[in-house]
Coordinates of C-alpha atoms in Angstrom, one line a residue:
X245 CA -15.4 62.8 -42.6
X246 CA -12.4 64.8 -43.1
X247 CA -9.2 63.9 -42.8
X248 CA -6.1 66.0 -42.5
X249 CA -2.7 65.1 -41.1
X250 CA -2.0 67.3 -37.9
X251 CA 0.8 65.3 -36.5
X252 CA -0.6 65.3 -33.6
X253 CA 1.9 63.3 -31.9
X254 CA 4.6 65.8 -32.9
X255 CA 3.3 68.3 -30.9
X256 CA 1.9 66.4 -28.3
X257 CA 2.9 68.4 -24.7
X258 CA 6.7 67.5 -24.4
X259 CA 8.6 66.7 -20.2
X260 CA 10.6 69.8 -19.9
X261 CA 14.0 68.3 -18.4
X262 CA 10.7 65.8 -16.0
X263 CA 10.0 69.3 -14.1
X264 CA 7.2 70.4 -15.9
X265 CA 5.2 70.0 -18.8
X266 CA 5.7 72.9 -21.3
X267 CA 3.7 73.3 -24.8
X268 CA 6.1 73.5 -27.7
X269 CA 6.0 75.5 -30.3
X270 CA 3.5 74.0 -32.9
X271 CA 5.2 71.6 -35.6
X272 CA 5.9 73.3 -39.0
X273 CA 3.8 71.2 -41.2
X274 CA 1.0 71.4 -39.5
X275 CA 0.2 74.9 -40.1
X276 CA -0.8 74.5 -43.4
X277 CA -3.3 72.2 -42.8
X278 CA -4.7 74.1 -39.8
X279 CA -5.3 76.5 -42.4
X280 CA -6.9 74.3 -45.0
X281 CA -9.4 73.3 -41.9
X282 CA -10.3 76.8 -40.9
X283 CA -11.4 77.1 -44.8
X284 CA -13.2 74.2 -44.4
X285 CA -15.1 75.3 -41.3
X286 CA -15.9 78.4 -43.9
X287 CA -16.8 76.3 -46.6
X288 CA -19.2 74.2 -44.0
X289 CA -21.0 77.4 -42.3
X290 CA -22.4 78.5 -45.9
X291 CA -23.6 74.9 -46.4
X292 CA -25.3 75.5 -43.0
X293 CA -26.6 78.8 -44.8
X294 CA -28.5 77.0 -47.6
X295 CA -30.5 74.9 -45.0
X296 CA -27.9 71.9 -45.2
X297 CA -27.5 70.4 -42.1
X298 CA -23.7 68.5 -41.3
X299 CA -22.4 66.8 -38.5
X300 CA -18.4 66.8 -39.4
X301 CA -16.1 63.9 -38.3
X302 CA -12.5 65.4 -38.2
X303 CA -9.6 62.1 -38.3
X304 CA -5.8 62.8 -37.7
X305 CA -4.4 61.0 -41.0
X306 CA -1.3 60.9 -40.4
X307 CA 1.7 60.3 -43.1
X308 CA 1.5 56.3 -42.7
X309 CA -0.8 54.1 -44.6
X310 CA -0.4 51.7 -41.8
X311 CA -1.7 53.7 -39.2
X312 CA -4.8 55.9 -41.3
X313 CA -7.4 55.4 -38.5
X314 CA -10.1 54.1 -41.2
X315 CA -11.6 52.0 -38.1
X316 CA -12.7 55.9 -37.4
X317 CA -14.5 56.4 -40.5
X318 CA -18.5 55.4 -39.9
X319 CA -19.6 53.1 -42.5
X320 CA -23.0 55.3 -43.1
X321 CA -20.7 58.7 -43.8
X322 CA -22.4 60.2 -46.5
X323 CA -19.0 61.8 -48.1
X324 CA -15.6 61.9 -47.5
X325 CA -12.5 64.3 -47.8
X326 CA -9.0 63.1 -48.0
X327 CA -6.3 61.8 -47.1
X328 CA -3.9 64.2 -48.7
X329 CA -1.1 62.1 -49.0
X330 CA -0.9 60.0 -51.8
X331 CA 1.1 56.6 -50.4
X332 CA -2.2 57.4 -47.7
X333 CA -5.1 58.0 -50.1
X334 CA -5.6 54.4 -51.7
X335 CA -6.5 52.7 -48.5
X336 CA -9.1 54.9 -47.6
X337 CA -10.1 55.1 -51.2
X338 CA -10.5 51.4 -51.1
X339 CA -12.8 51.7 -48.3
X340 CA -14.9 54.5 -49.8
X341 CA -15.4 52.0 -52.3
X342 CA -16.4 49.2 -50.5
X343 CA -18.9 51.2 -49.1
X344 CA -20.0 53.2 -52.1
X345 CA -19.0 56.6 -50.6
X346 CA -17.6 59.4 -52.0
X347 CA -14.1 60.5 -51.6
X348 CA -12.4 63.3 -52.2
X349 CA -8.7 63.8 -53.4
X350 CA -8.7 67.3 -52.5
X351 CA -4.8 68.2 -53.2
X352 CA -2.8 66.2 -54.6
X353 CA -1.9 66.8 -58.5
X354 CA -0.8 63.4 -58.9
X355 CA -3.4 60.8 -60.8
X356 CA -4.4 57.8 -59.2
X357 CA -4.2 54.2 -60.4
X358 CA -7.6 53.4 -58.5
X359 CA -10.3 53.3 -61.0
X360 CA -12.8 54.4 -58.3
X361 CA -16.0 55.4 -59.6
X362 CA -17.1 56.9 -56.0
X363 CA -13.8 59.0 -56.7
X364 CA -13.7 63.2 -57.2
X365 CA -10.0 64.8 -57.6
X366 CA -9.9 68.3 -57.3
X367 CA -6.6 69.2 -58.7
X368 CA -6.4 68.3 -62.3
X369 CA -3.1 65.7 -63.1
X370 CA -0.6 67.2 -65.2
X371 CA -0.8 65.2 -68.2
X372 CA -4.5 66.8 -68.8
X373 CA -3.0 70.4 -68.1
X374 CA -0.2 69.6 -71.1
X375 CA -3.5 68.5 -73.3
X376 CA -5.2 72.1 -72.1
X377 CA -2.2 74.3 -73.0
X378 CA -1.9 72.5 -76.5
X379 CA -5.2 73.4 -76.9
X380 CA -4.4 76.7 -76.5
X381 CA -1.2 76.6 -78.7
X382 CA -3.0 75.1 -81.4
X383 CA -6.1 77.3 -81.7
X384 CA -3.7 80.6 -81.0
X385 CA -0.7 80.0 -83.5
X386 CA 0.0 79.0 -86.8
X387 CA 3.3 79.0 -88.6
X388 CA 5.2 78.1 -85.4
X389 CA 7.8 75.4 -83.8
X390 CA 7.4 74.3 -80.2
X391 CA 10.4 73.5 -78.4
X392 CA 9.7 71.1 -75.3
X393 CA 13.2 72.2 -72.9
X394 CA 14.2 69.6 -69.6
X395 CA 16.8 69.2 -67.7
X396 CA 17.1 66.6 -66.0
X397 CA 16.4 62.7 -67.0
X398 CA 15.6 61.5 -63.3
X399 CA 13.2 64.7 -62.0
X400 CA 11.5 65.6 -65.6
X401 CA 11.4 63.4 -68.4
X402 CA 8.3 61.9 -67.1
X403 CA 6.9 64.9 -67.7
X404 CA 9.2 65.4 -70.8
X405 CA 6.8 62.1 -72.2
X406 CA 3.5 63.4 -71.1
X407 CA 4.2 67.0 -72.8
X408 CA 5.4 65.2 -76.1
X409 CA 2.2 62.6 -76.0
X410 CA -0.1 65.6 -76.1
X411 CA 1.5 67.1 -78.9
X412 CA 1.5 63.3 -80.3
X413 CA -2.1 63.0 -80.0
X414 CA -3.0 66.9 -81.7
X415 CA -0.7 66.2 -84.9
X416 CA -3.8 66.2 -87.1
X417 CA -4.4 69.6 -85.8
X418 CA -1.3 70.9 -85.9
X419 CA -0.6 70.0 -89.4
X420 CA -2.8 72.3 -91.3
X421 CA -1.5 75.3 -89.1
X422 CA 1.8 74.9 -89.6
X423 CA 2.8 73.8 -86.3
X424 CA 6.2 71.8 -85.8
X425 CA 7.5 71.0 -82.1
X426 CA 10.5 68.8 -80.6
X427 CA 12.3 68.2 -77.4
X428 CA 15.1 69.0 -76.2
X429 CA 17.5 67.9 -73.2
X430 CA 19.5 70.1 -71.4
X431 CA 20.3 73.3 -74.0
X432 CA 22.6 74.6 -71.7
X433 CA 24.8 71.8 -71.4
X434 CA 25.3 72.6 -75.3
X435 CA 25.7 76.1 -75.1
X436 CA 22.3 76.7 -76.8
X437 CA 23.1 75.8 -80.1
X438 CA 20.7 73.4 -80.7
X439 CA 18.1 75.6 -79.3
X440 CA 19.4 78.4 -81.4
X441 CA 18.9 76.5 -84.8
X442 CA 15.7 75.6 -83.5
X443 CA 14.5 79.0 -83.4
X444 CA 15.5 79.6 -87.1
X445 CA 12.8 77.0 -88.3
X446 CA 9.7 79.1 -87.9
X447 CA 8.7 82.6 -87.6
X448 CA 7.5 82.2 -84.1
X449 CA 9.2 79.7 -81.4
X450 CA 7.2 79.0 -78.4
X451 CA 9.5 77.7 -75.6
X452 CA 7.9 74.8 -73.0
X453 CA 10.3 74.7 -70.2
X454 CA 9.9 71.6 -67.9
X455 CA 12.0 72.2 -65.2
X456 CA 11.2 73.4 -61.9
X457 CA 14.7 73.9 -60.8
X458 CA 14.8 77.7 -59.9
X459 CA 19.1 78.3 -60.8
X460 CA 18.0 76.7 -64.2
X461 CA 14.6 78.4 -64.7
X462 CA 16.7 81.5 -64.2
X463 CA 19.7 81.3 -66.4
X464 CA 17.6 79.8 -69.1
X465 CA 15.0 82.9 -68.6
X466 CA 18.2 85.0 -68.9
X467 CA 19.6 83.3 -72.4
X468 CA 15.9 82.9 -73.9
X469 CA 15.7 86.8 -72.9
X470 CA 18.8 87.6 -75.0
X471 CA 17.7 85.5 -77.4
X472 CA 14.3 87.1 -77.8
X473 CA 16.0 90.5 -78.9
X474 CA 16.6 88.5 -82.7
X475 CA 14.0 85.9 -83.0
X476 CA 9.9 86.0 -81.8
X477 CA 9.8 83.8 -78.7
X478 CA 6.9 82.8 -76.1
X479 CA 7.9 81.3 -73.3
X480 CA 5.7 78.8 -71.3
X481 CA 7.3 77.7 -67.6
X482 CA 6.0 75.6 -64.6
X483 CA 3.6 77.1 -61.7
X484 CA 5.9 76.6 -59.3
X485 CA 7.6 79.9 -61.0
X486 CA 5.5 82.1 -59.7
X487 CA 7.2 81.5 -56.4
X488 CA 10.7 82.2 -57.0
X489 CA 11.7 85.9 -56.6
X490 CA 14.9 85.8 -58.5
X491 CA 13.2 85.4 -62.0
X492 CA 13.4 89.2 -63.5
X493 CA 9.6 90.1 -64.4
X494 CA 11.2 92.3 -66.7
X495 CA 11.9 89.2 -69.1
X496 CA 8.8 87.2 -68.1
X497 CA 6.7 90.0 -69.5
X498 CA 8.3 90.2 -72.6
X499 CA 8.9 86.6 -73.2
X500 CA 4.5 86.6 -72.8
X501 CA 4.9 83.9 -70.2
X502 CA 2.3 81.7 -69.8
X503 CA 1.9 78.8 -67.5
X504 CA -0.6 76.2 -66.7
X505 CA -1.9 76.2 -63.1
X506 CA -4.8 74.6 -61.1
X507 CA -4.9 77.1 -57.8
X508 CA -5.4 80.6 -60.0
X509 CA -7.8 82.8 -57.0
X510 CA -10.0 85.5 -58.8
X511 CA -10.2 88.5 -56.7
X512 CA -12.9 90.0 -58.7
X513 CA -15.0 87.4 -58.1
X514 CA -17.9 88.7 -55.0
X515 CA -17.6 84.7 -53.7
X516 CA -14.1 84.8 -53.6
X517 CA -14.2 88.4 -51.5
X518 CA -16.5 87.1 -49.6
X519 CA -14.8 84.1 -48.2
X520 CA -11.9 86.4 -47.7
X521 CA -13.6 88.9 -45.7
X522 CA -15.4 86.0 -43.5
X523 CA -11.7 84.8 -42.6
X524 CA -10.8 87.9 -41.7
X525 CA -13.2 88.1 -39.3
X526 CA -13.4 85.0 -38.4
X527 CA -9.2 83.9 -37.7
X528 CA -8.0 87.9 -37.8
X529 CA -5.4 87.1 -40.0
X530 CA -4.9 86.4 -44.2
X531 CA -6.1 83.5 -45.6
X532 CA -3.0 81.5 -47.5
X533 CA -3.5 79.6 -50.5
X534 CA -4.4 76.4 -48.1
X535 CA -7.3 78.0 -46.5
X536 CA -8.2 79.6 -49.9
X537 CA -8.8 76.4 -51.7
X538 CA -11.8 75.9 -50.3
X539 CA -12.9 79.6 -51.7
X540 CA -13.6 77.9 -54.8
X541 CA -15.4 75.3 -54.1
X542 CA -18.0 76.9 -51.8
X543 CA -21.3 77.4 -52.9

């Protein structure tokens, strides 16, 4: 069973001024996840390939948990994929459980309350991703001071907490490397200072920056930049980055940004080319990153 909100009603055929029924154009949001089914159908054909035989039950989900169609899901379904949405996912996760099926998270970065043990989520939750890039920090540094940079208390000190925990929980690591970190809120609200003297404690500072604000991202890539031409700085950033155009690469490269993302596509990989090339044919048009998801998971 897969279920994907189409919002169907929203582009149900619409009375032209009662003379005659005229097809709209197709609602925005519903692209995407047209996309992320034409992937599936992909994903689905190979299975077909390896002998697998599947009979697919596609459910509108919609965006309310009070109207999720789970009367549509068959009690004997052997696995099922979504709901996307999160306020959506537990009710249907609740009856996967009953009924001791697997579900599927397949997008949302978010982690779940439910402890589900018929439960697979694709995308990892951030707080795991902050555990993976200390990780990294830890066992490619030594002598350094992390800086953990937000913005905003409402949108980021949530993750502001989750950052500092898993730099909390490696202390015992960090210790015998050298490695010192902090937080701090809003640098440009004190004209940098206390990010300047921050830089002065170590050799190397390496920069976490929390917000996904794109005016802040780039006047703080701008000031970090300057900054960079006196003191040894790496600069870590947000994934959503990688979308805004404004952001000089110039600086990015020589800050040696990194970020922590769960969507990377390897286009050296022969699976990956392969899917491509098989929606190509198959739609005559580019697969986006929705219909690529299922790339990587197809056998």
């Amino acid at each position: 069973a897969l279920l994907l909100p189409f919002f169907l009603s929203k582009n149900a055929p619409q009375n032209d001024d009662g003379i005659i029924n005229m097809s709209k154009e197709i609602y925005t949001h519903t692209y995407q996840f047209l996309e992320y089914y034409e992937g599936a159908l992909i994903a689905l054909d190979s299975l077909k390939k390896l002998g697998i035989s599947v009979n697919l039950d596609v459910i509108e989900s919609n965006n309310d948990s009070l109207s999720i169609n789970v009367g549509k899901i068959k009690t004997k379904t052997d696995l099922i994929i979504g709901p996307v949405f999160q306020k959506t996912f537990p009710t249907v996760a609740n009856f996967a459980k009953r009924n001791a099926i697997p579900i599927v998270y397949p997008l949302s970065q978010e982690e779940t309350s439910s402890l589900n043990p018929f439960m697979i989520q694709m995308n990892t939750p951030q707080k795991y991703r902050y555990k993976a890039m200390v990780d990294y920090i830890i066992q490619n540094n030594e002598n350094c001071h992390v800086c953990i940079v937000y913005n905003s208390e409402s949108l980021e000190k949530k993750s502001m907490l989750q950052c500092k925990a898993a730099f909390d929980e490696a202390k015992h690591l960090m210790l015998p490397k050298q490695i010192t970190y902090e937080t701090i809120f809003s640098p440009l609200a004190n004209g940098m200072a206390i990010l300047d003297r921050a830089m002065d404690k170590k050799p190397k500072t390496i920069i976490i920056v929390l917000s996904k604000q794109q005016a802040f991202a780039n006047n703080f890539v701008t000031k970090i930049y300057q900054a960079s031409k006196s003191h040894n700085i790496e600069l870590w950033g947000m994934p959503q980055w990688e979308l805004y155009e404004n952001l000089e690469l110039d600086f990015l490269f020589d800050l040696n940004l990194k970020l922590v993302t769960v969507d990377e596509i390897d286009y050296t990989s022969p699976s990956i080319n392969s899917f491509i090339s098989t929606y190509r044919e198959k739609y005559s048009t580019e697969p986006t990153s929705s219909g690529l998801l299922w790339a990587t998971t197809t056998p």
